[in-house]
Each structure stands twice: as C-alpha cells, then as structure tokens.
Coordinates of C-alpha atoms and ligand atoms in Angstrom, one line a residue:
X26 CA 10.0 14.2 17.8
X27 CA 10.9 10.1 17.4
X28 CA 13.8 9.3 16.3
X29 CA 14.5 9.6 12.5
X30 CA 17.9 7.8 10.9
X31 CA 19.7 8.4 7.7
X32 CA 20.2 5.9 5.3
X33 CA 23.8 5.3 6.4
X34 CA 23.0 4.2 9.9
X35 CA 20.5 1.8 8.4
X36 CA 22.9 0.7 5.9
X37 CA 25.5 0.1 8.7
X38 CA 23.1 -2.3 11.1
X39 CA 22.6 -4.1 7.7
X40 CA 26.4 -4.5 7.0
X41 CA 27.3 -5.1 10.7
X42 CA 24.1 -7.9 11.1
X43 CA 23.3 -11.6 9.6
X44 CA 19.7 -12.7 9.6
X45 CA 16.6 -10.8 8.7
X46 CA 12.9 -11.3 9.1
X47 CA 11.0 -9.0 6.5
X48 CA 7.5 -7.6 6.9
X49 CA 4.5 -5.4 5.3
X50 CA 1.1 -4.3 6.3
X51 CA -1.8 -7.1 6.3
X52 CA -4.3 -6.4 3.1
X53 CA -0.6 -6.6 0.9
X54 CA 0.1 -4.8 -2.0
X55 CA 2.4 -4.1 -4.8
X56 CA 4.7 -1.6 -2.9
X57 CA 4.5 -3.9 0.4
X58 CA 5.4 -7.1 -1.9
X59 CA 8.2 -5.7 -4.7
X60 CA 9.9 -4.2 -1.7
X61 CA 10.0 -7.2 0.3
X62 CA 11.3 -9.2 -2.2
X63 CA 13.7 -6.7 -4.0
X64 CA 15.2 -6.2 -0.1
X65 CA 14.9 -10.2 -0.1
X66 CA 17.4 -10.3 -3.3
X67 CA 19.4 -7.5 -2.6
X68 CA 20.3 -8.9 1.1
X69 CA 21.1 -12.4 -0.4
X70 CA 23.5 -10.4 -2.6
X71 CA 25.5 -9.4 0.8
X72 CA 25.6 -13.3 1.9
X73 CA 22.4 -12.2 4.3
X74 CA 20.2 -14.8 5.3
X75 CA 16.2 -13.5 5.1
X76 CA 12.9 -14.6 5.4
X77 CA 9.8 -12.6 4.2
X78 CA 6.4 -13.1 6.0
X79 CA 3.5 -11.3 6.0
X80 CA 0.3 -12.1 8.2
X81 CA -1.6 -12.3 4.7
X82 CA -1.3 -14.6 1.7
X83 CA 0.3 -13.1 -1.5
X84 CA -2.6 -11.6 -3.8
X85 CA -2.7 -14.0 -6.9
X86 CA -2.1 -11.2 -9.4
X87 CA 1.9 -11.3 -8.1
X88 CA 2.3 -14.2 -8.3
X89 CA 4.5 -13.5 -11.9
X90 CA 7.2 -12.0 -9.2
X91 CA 10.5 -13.7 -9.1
X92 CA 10.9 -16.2 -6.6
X93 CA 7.3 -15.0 -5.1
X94 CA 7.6 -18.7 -3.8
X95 CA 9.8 -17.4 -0.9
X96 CA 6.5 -14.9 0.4
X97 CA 5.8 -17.1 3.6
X98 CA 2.6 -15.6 5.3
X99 CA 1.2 -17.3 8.9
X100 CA -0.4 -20.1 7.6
X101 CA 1.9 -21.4 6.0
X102 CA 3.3 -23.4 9.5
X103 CA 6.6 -21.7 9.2
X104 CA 9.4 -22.7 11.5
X105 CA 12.5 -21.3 10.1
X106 CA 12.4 -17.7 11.8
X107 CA 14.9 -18.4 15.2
X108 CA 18.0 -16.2 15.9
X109 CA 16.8 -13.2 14.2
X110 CA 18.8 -10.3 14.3
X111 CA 16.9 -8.1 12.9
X112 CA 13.5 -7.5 11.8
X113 CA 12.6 -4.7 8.7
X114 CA 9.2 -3.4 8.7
X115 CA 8.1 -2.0 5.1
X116 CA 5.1 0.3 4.3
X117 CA 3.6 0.6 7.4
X118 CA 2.7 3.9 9.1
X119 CA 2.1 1.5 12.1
X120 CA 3.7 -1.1 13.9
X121 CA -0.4 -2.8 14.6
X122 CA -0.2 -2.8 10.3
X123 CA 1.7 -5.7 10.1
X124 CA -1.1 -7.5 12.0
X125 CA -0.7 -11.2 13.8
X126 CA 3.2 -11.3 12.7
X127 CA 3.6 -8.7 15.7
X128 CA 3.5 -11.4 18.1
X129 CA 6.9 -12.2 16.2
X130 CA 8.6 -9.0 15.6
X131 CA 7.6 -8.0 19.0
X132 CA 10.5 -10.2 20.3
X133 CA 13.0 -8.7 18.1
X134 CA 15.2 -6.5 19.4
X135 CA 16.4 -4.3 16.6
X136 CA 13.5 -3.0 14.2
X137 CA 14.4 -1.0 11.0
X138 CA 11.3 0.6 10.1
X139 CA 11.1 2.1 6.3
X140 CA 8.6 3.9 5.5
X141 CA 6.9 6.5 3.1
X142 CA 3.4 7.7 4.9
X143 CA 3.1 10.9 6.9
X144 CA 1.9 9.5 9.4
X145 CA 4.6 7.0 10.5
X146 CA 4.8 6.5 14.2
X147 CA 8.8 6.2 14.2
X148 CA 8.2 2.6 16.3
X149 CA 11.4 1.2 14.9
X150 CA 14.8 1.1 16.5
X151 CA 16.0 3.0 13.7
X152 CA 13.4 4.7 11.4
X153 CA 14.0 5.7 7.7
X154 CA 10.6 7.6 6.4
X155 CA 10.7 9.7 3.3
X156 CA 7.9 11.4 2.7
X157 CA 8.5 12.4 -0.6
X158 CA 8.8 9.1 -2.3
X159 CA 6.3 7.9 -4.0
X160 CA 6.5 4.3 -2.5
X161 CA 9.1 2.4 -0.6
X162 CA 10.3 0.7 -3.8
X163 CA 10.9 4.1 -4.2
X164 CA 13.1 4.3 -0.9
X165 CA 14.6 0.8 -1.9
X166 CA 16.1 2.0 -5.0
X167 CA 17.6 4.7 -3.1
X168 CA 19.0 2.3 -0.5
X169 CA 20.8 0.2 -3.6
X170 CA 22.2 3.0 -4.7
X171 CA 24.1 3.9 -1.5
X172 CA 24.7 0.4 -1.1
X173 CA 26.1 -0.6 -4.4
X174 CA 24.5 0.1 -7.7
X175 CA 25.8 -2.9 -9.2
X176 CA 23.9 -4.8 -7.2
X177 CA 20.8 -4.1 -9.2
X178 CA 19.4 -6.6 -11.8
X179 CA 16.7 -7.3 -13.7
X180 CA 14.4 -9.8 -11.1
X181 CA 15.1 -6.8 -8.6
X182 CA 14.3 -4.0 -11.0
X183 CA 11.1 -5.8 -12.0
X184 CA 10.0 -6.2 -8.3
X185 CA 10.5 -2.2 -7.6
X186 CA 9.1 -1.5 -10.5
X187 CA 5.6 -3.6 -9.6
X188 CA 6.2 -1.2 -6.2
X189 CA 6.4 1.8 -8.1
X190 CA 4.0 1.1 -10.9
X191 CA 1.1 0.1 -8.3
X192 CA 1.7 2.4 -5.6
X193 CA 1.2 5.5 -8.3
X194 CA -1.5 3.8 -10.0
X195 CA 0.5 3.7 -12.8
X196 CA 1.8 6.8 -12.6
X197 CA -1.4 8.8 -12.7
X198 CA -0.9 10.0 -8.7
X199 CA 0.3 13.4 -7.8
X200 CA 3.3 11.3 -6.0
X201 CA 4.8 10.7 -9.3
X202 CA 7.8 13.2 -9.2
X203 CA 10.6 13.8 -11.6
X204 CA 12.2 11.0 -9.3
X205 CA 9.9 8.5 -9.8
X206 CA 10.0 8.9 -13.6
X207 CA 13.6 8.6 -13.3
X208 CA 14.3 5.8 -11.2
X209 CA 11.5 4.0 -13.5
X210 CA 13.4 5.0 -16.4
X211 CA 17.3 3.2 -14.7
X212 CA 14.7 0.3 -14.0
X213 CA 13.3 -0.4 -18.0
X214 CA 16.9 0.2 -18.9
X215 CA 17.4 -3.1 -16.5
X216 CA 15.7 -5.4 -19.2
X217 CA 12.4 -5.4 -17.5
X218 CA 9.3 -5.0 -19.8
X219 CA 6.6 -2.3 -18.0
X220 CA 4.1 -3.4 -20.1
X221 CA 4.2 -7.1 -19.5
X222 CA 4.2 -6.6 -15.8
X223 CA 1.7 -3.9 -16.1
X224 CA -0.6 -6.9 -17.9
X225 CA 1.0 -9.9 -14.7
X226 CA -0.6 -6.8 -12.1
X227 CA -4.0 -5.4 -14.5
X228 CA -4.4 -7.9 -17.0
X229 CA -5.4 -11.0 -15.5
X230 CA -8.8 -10.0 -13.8
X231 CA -11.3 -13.7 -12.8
X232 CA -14.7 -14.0 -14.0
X233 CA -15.8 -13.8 -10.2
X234 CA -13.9 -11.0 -9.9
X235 CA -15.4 -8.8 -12.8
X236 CA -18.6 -9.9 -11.6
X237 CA -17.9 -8.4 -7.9
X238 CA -17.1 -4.8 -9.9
X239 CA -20.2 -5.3 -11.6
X240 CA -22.7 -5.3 -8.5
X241 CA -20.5 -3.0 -7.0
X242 CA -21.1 -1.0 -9.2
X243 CA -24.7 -1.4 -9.1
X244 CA -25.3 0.0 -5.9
X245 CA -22.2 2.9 -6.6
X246 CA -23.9 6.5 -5.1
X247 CA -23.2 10.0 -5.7
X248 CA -24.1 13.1 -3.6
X249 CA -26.2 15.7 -5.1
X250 CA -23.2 18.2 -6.2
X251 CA -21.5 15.0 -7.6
X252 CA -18.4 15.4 -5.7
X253 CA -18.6 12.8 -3.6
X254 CA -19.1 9.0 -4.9
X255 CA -19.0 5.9 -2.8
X256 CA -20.5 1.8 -3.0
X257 CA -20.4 -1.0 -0.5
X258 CA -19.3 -4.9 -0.8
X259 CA -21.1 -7.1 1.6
X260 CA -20.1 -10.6 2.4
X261 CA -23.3 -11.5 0.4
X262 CA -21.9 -10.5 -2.8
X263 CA -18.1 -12.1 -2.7
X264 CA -20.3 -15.4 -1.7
X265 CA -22.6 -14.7 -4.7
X266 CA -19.9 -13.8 -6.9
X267 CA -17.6 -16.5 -5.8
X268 CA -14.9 -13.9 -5.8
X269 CA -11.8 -13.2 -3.2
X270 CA -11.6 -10.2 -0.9
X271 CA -8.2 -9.3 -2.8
X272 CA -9.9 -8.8 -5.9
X273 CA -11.9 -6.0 -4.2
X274 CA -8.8 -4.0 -4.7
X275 CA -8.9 -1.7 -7.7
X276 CA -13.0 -1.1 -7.6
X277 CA -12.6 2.2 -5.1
X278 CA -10.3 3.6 -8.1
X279 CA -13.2 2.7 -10.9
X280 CA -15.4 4.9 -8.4
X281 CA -12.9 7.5 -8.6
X282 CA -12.9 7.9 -12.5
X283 CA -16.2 9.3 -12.4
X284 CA -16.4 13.3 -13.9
X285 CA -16.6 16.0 -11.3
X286 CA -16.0 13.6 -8.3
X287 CA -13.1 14.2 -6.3
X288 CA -13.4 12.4 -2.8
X289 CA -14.7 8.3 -3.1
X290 CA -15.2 5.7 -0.3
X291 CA -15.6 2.2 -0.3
X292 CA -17.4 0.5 2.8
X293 CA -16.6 -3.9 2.8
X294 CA -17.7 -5.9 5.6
X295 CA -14.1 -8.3 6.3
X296 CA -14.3 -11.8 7.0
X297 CA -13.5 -11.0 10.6
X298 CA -17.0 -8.5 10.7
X299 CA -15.0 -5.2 10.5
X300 CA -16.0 -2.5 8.2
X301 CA -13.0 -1.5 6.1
X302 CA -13.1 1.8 4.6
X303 CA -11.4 3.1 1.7
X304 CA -10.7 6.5 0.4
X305 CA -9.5 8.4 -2.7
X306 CA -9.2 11.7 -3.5
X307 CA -8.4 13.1 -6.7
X308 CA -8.0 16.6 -5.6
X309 CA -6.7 18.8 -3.1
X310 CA -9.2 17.1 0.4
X311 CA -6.6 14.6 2.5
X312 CA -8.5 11.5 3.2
X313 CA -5.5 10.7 5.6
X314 CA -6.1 13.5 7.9
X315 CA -10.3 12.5 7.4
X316 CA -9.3 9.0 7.9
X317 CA -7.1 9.5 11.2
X318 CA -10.9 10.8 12.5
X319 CA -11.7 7.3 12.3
X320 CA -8.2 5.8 13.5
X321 CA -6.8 5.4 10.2
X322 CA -4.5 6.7 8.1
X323 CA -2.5 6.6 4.9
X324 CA -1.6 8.9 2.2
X325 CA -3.5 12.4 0.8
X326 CA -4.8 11.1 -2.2
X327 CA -5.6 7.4 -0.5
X328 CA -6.6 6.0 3.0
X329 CA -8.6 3.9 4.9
X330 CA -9.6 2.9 8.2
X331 CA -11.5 -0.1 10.0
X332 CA -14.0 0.2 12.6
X333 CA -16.6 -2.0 14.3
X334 CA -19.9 -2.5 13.8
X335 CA -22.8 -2.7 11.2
X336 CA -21.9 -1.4 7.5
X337 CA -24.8 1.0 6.9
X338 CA -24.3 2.5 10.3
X339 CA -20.5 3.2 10.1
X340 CA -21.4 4.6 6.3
X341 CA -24.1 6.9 7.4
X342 CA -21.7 8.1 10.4
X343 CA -18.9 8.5 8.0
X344 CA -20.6 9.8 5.0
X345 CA -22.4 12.5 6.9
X346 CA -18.9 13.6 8.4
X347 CA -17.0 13.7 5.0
X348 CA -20.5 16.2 4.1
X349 CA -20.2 18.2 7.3
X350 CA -16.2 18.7 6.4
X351 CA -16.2 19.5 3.0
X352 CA -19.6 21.9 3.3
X353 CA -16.9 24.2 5.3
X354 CA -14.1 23.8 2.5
X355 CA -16.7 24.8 -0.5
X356 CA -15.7 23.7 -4.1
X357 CA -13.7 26.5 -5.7
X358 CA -11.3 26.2 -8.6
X359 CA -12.6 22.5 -8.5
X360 CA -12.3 22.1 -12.2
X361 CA -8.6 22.5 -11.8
X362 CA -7.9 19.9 -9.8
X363 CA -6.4 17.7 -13.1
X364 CA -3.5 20.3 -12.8
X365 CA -2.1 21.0 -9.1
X366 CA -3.2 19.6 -5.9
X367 CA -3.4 23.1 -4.3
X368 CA -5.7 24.6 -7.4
X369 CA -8.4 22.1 -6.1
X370 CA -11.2 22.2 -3.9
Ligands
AMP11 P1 -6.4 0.9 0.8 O1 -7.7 1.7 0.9 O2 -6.4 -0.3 1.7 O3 -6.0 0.6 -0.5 O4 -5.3 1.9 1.5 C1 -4.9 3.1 0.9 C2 -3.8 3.7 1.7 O5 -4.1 3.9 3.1 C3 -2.5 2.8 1.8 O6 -1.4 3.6 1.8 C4 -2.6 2.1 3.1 O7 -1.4 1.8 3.7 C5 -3.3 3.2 4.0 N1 -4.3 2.6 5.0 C6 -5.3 1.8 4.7 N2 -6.0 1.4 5.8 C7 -5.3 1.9 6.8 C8 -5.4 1.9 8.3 N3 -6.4 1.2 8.9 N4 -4.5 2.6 9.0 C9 -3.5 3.3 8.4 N5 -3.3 3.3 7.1 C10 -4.2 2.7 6.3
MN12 MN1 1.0 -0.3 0.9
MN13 MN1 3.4 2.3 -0.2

C-alpha cells in the first residue's frame, strides 16, 4: 500500500510552505478547473503565492469563472513558475494525466496529490484521495473547512460549485450523496445562483458545436439487445463542422440518455492521431475496471482510455470485448438500474 495522508498533514505543508504551482489532468473540466481556482483563492487568502497551469487551454464554457484569467496553460509562454515549493496535483488518478506540464512538476520536490478516483496511483509526496466524494471540489470544501470556514466566499463557492455541479452531471450520478447535496446547499447559501452557472457551463452551446452533436448523432449505433450504444467523431467532421474538440464533451452523455441502454462509448480521433475513448455507464457495469483493460481509467459510471492506431480498428477490438464481458454478466434486474447501482445488470 502507497502512502495515504490525512487532511492535517496536507494542511500543515500548506501552512509551513510559500509558493505553489497548481495542476489538473489535460482534456480539463469543471471539477479539474473550480478546484484549481477555488485552491487558487483560498491559498491567496493565507498570503500564498500560486500559479495554476494546465497543459490545455481553459474550455470556453468557464470562462464566466472568477478570475479564470489567472488559468495559464503551456502556451501561454509562461515564465513566472521559479522557486516552487510545492506543486498540487488535482483530479488525476495519474501523475502522466497532467500531460506536458510533467516536465515541470517532475522537478518539484514536494507533490500534494488530491484526488477522488479509485484508481489513484498515490504518486504524490503526500496523497489525500477520497473515494467517496463526488469530486475534488468536493474534497476542497472539506479542506476549507478544516482550514477555516470563514475563509469561504462567494467567487470560491461559485467555482466548487461548477466542480460539483459538472462532475455529478448535475447531480443525476450515483456519486451524489447526502454530502454532496449538503455542501451544495452551504454553497447557494454563499450568494451564488446554481442556475445562472448551470446556464455559464450548459447554456451557451456554438452553432458549430450543435452541428458536431448532430452528425454524431447520425452515425450513433446500438447492439441488438439495446444495451449498449456508442458513435464516433472523426477529424473530418470537427473540420466540416468548424467545431472545437472541447465541445465534444457532453455528446457521450446524449448517447447515454437513450431507454434501455446502460453502457455507451465514444471513439474520436485527437489532433495528435490517438483514438480517445469514452465510457458511461448508467448501471451497475464499471467502465473503469473495462477501461484499465485498455490502460485507462476513471470512475464506475465514467472512463476512458487512449490508444493507438486506426478508429474503426480500436472500435471493433473494443466493442467486441465490452460484448464478450457483458455476455458473461447477463442482464438481470436491468430495469432497476434507475434505483441502486447493485439492482442493475
Ligand atoms: P472523459 O470520458 O474524458 O469525460 O472521462 C471520464 C472519466 O474518466 C474522468 O473521471 C476522467 O478523469 C477519467 N479518464 C478519462 N480518460 C482517462 C485515461 N486515459 N486514464 C485515466 N482516466 C481517464
Ligand atoms: Mn476530471
Ligand atoms: Mn473529478
């Protein structure tokens, strides 16, 4: 067994250090990006000097996030990251998540790594992973609250709130626990309004990017007992469409809506000719263990995994493994699955 800390160790190399380098996994998201910059806030509360970067550029649709401006990512020629003390890795189940900024953080001699996936590979020098939180805005929260609870304000509760809000998808995840309500209930009573950052994250789709969902959805396939769905994006159609890789995100969940199906994958060729895979699963089959077959990872209900070589020929080899698993699992109780994890499949 790695190493595990509790959240007073981490909160004593916080107290006892002076400048921080923040990180999250490449492909960013909500949770990745409110718990960056709620960490970012709360840190320059303490008189802490930090500096977020990612390897990727912040997704457009959080870009309503206070002081978002201070989300550096590689490109943006960078200099001011010398005399670190230490580095905080957020959301990533492994250190290779955070991508190109490794070459940085690899020089750093004390890594906190916070976590919420199963599979976390304890890299840090001190490793906080709860596996029971929904999200590490989640964790965060938690972290204030041992810290100082008056630290919390409105531009921080808004950011762990995003976190929260888009790492349940909204709410509708079986990792939305009586906690999560809760902590999302102190966070509204903040002054934030859910529903006007629920329209900043869902509400502001591009033409280009509706248009993408649309010929994904075009070629969207379903196996013959319906319980399986999946749909690819080739570089073809973001060039057709016009529209960004980022606004890919959300299109594996449309896939998931569909009656009766409880596992969905999304194949995309990546601009540096990968295949990323994505998988959901409403029910009781755990894409992360299926996707650690593949070298991936993530949560139950949502994974993925990248892998070389030519989209139809990584689908067929995955798609006929998902088949060959779940033929040994069968499909009892699966009209249950809208209850309790374990009543599915
Ligand atoms: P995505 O399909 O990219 O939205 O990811 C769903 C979940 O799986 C998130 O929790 C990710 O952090 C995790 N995940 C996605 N890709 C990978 C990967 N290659 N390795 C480990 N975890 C992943
Ligand atoms: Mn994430
Ligand atoms: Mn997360």
């Amino acid at each position: 067994m790695k190493m595990m800390n509790n959240i007073d160790e981490i909160i004593k190399v916080i107290q006892k250090n002076n400048s921080f380098l923040i990180t999250s996994h490449i492909n960013l998201d909500g949770d990745g990006i409110g718990s960056e910059l709620a960490l970012y806030f709360i840190l320059k509360k303490l008189n802490k000097k930090s500096v977020i970067l990612n390897q990727d550029k912040l997704p457009r649709i959080y870009n309503f996030l206070p002081d978002n401006n201070k989300v550096y990512h590689l490109e943006n020629n960078f200099s001011d990251i010398k005399n670190i003390d230490v580095g905080i890795v957020l959301d990533c189940s492994n250190i290779k998540r955070i991508g190109k900024t490794y070459e940085i953080f690899k020089d750093i001699r004390t890594v906190i790594n916070i976590d919420h996936h199963e599979s976390n590979e304890k890299y840090g020098s001190l490793n906080y992973v709860d596996c029971s939180a929904s999200s590490v805005g989640e964790i965060i929260y938690n972290l204030i609250k041992f810290i100082n609870i008056d630290l919390l304000d409105e531009d921080i509760a808004a950011c762990l709130f995003t976190a929260i809000l888009t790492d349940t998808g909204s709410f509708r995840y079986s990792n939305s626990s009586s906690k999560t309500f809760e902590i999302a209930s102190r966070l509204t009573s903040c002054g934030i309004k859910s529903n006007l950052i629920a329209n900043n994250v869902y509400n502001r789709n591009t033409f280009p990017g509706l248009k993408l969902l649309g010929k994904a959805l075009l070629n969207l396939n379903m196996n013959e007992s319906n319980h399986v769905s999946w749909l690819s994006i080739t570089r073809k159609m973001l060039d057709d469409t016009k529209a960004k890789d980022e606004e890919i995100e959300g299109i594996i969940d449309v896939a998931t809506t569909l009656n009766n199906v409880e596992i969905s994958a999304l194949f995309r060729e990546t601009k540096d000719n990968k295949i990323k895979v994505s998988f959901r699963s409403k029910g009781n089959f755990d894409v992360n263990k299926f996707a650690g077959k593949f070298n991936g990872g993530g949560h139950p209900n949502a994974a993925g995994c990248v892998c070389s070589g030519k989209l139809d020929e990584i689908k067929e080899n995955i798609l006929s493994e998902l088949f060959n698993d779940i033929k040994h699992i069968g499909y009892k109780n699966k009209d249950k699955y809208f209850n309790n994890r374990k009543d599915s499949l």
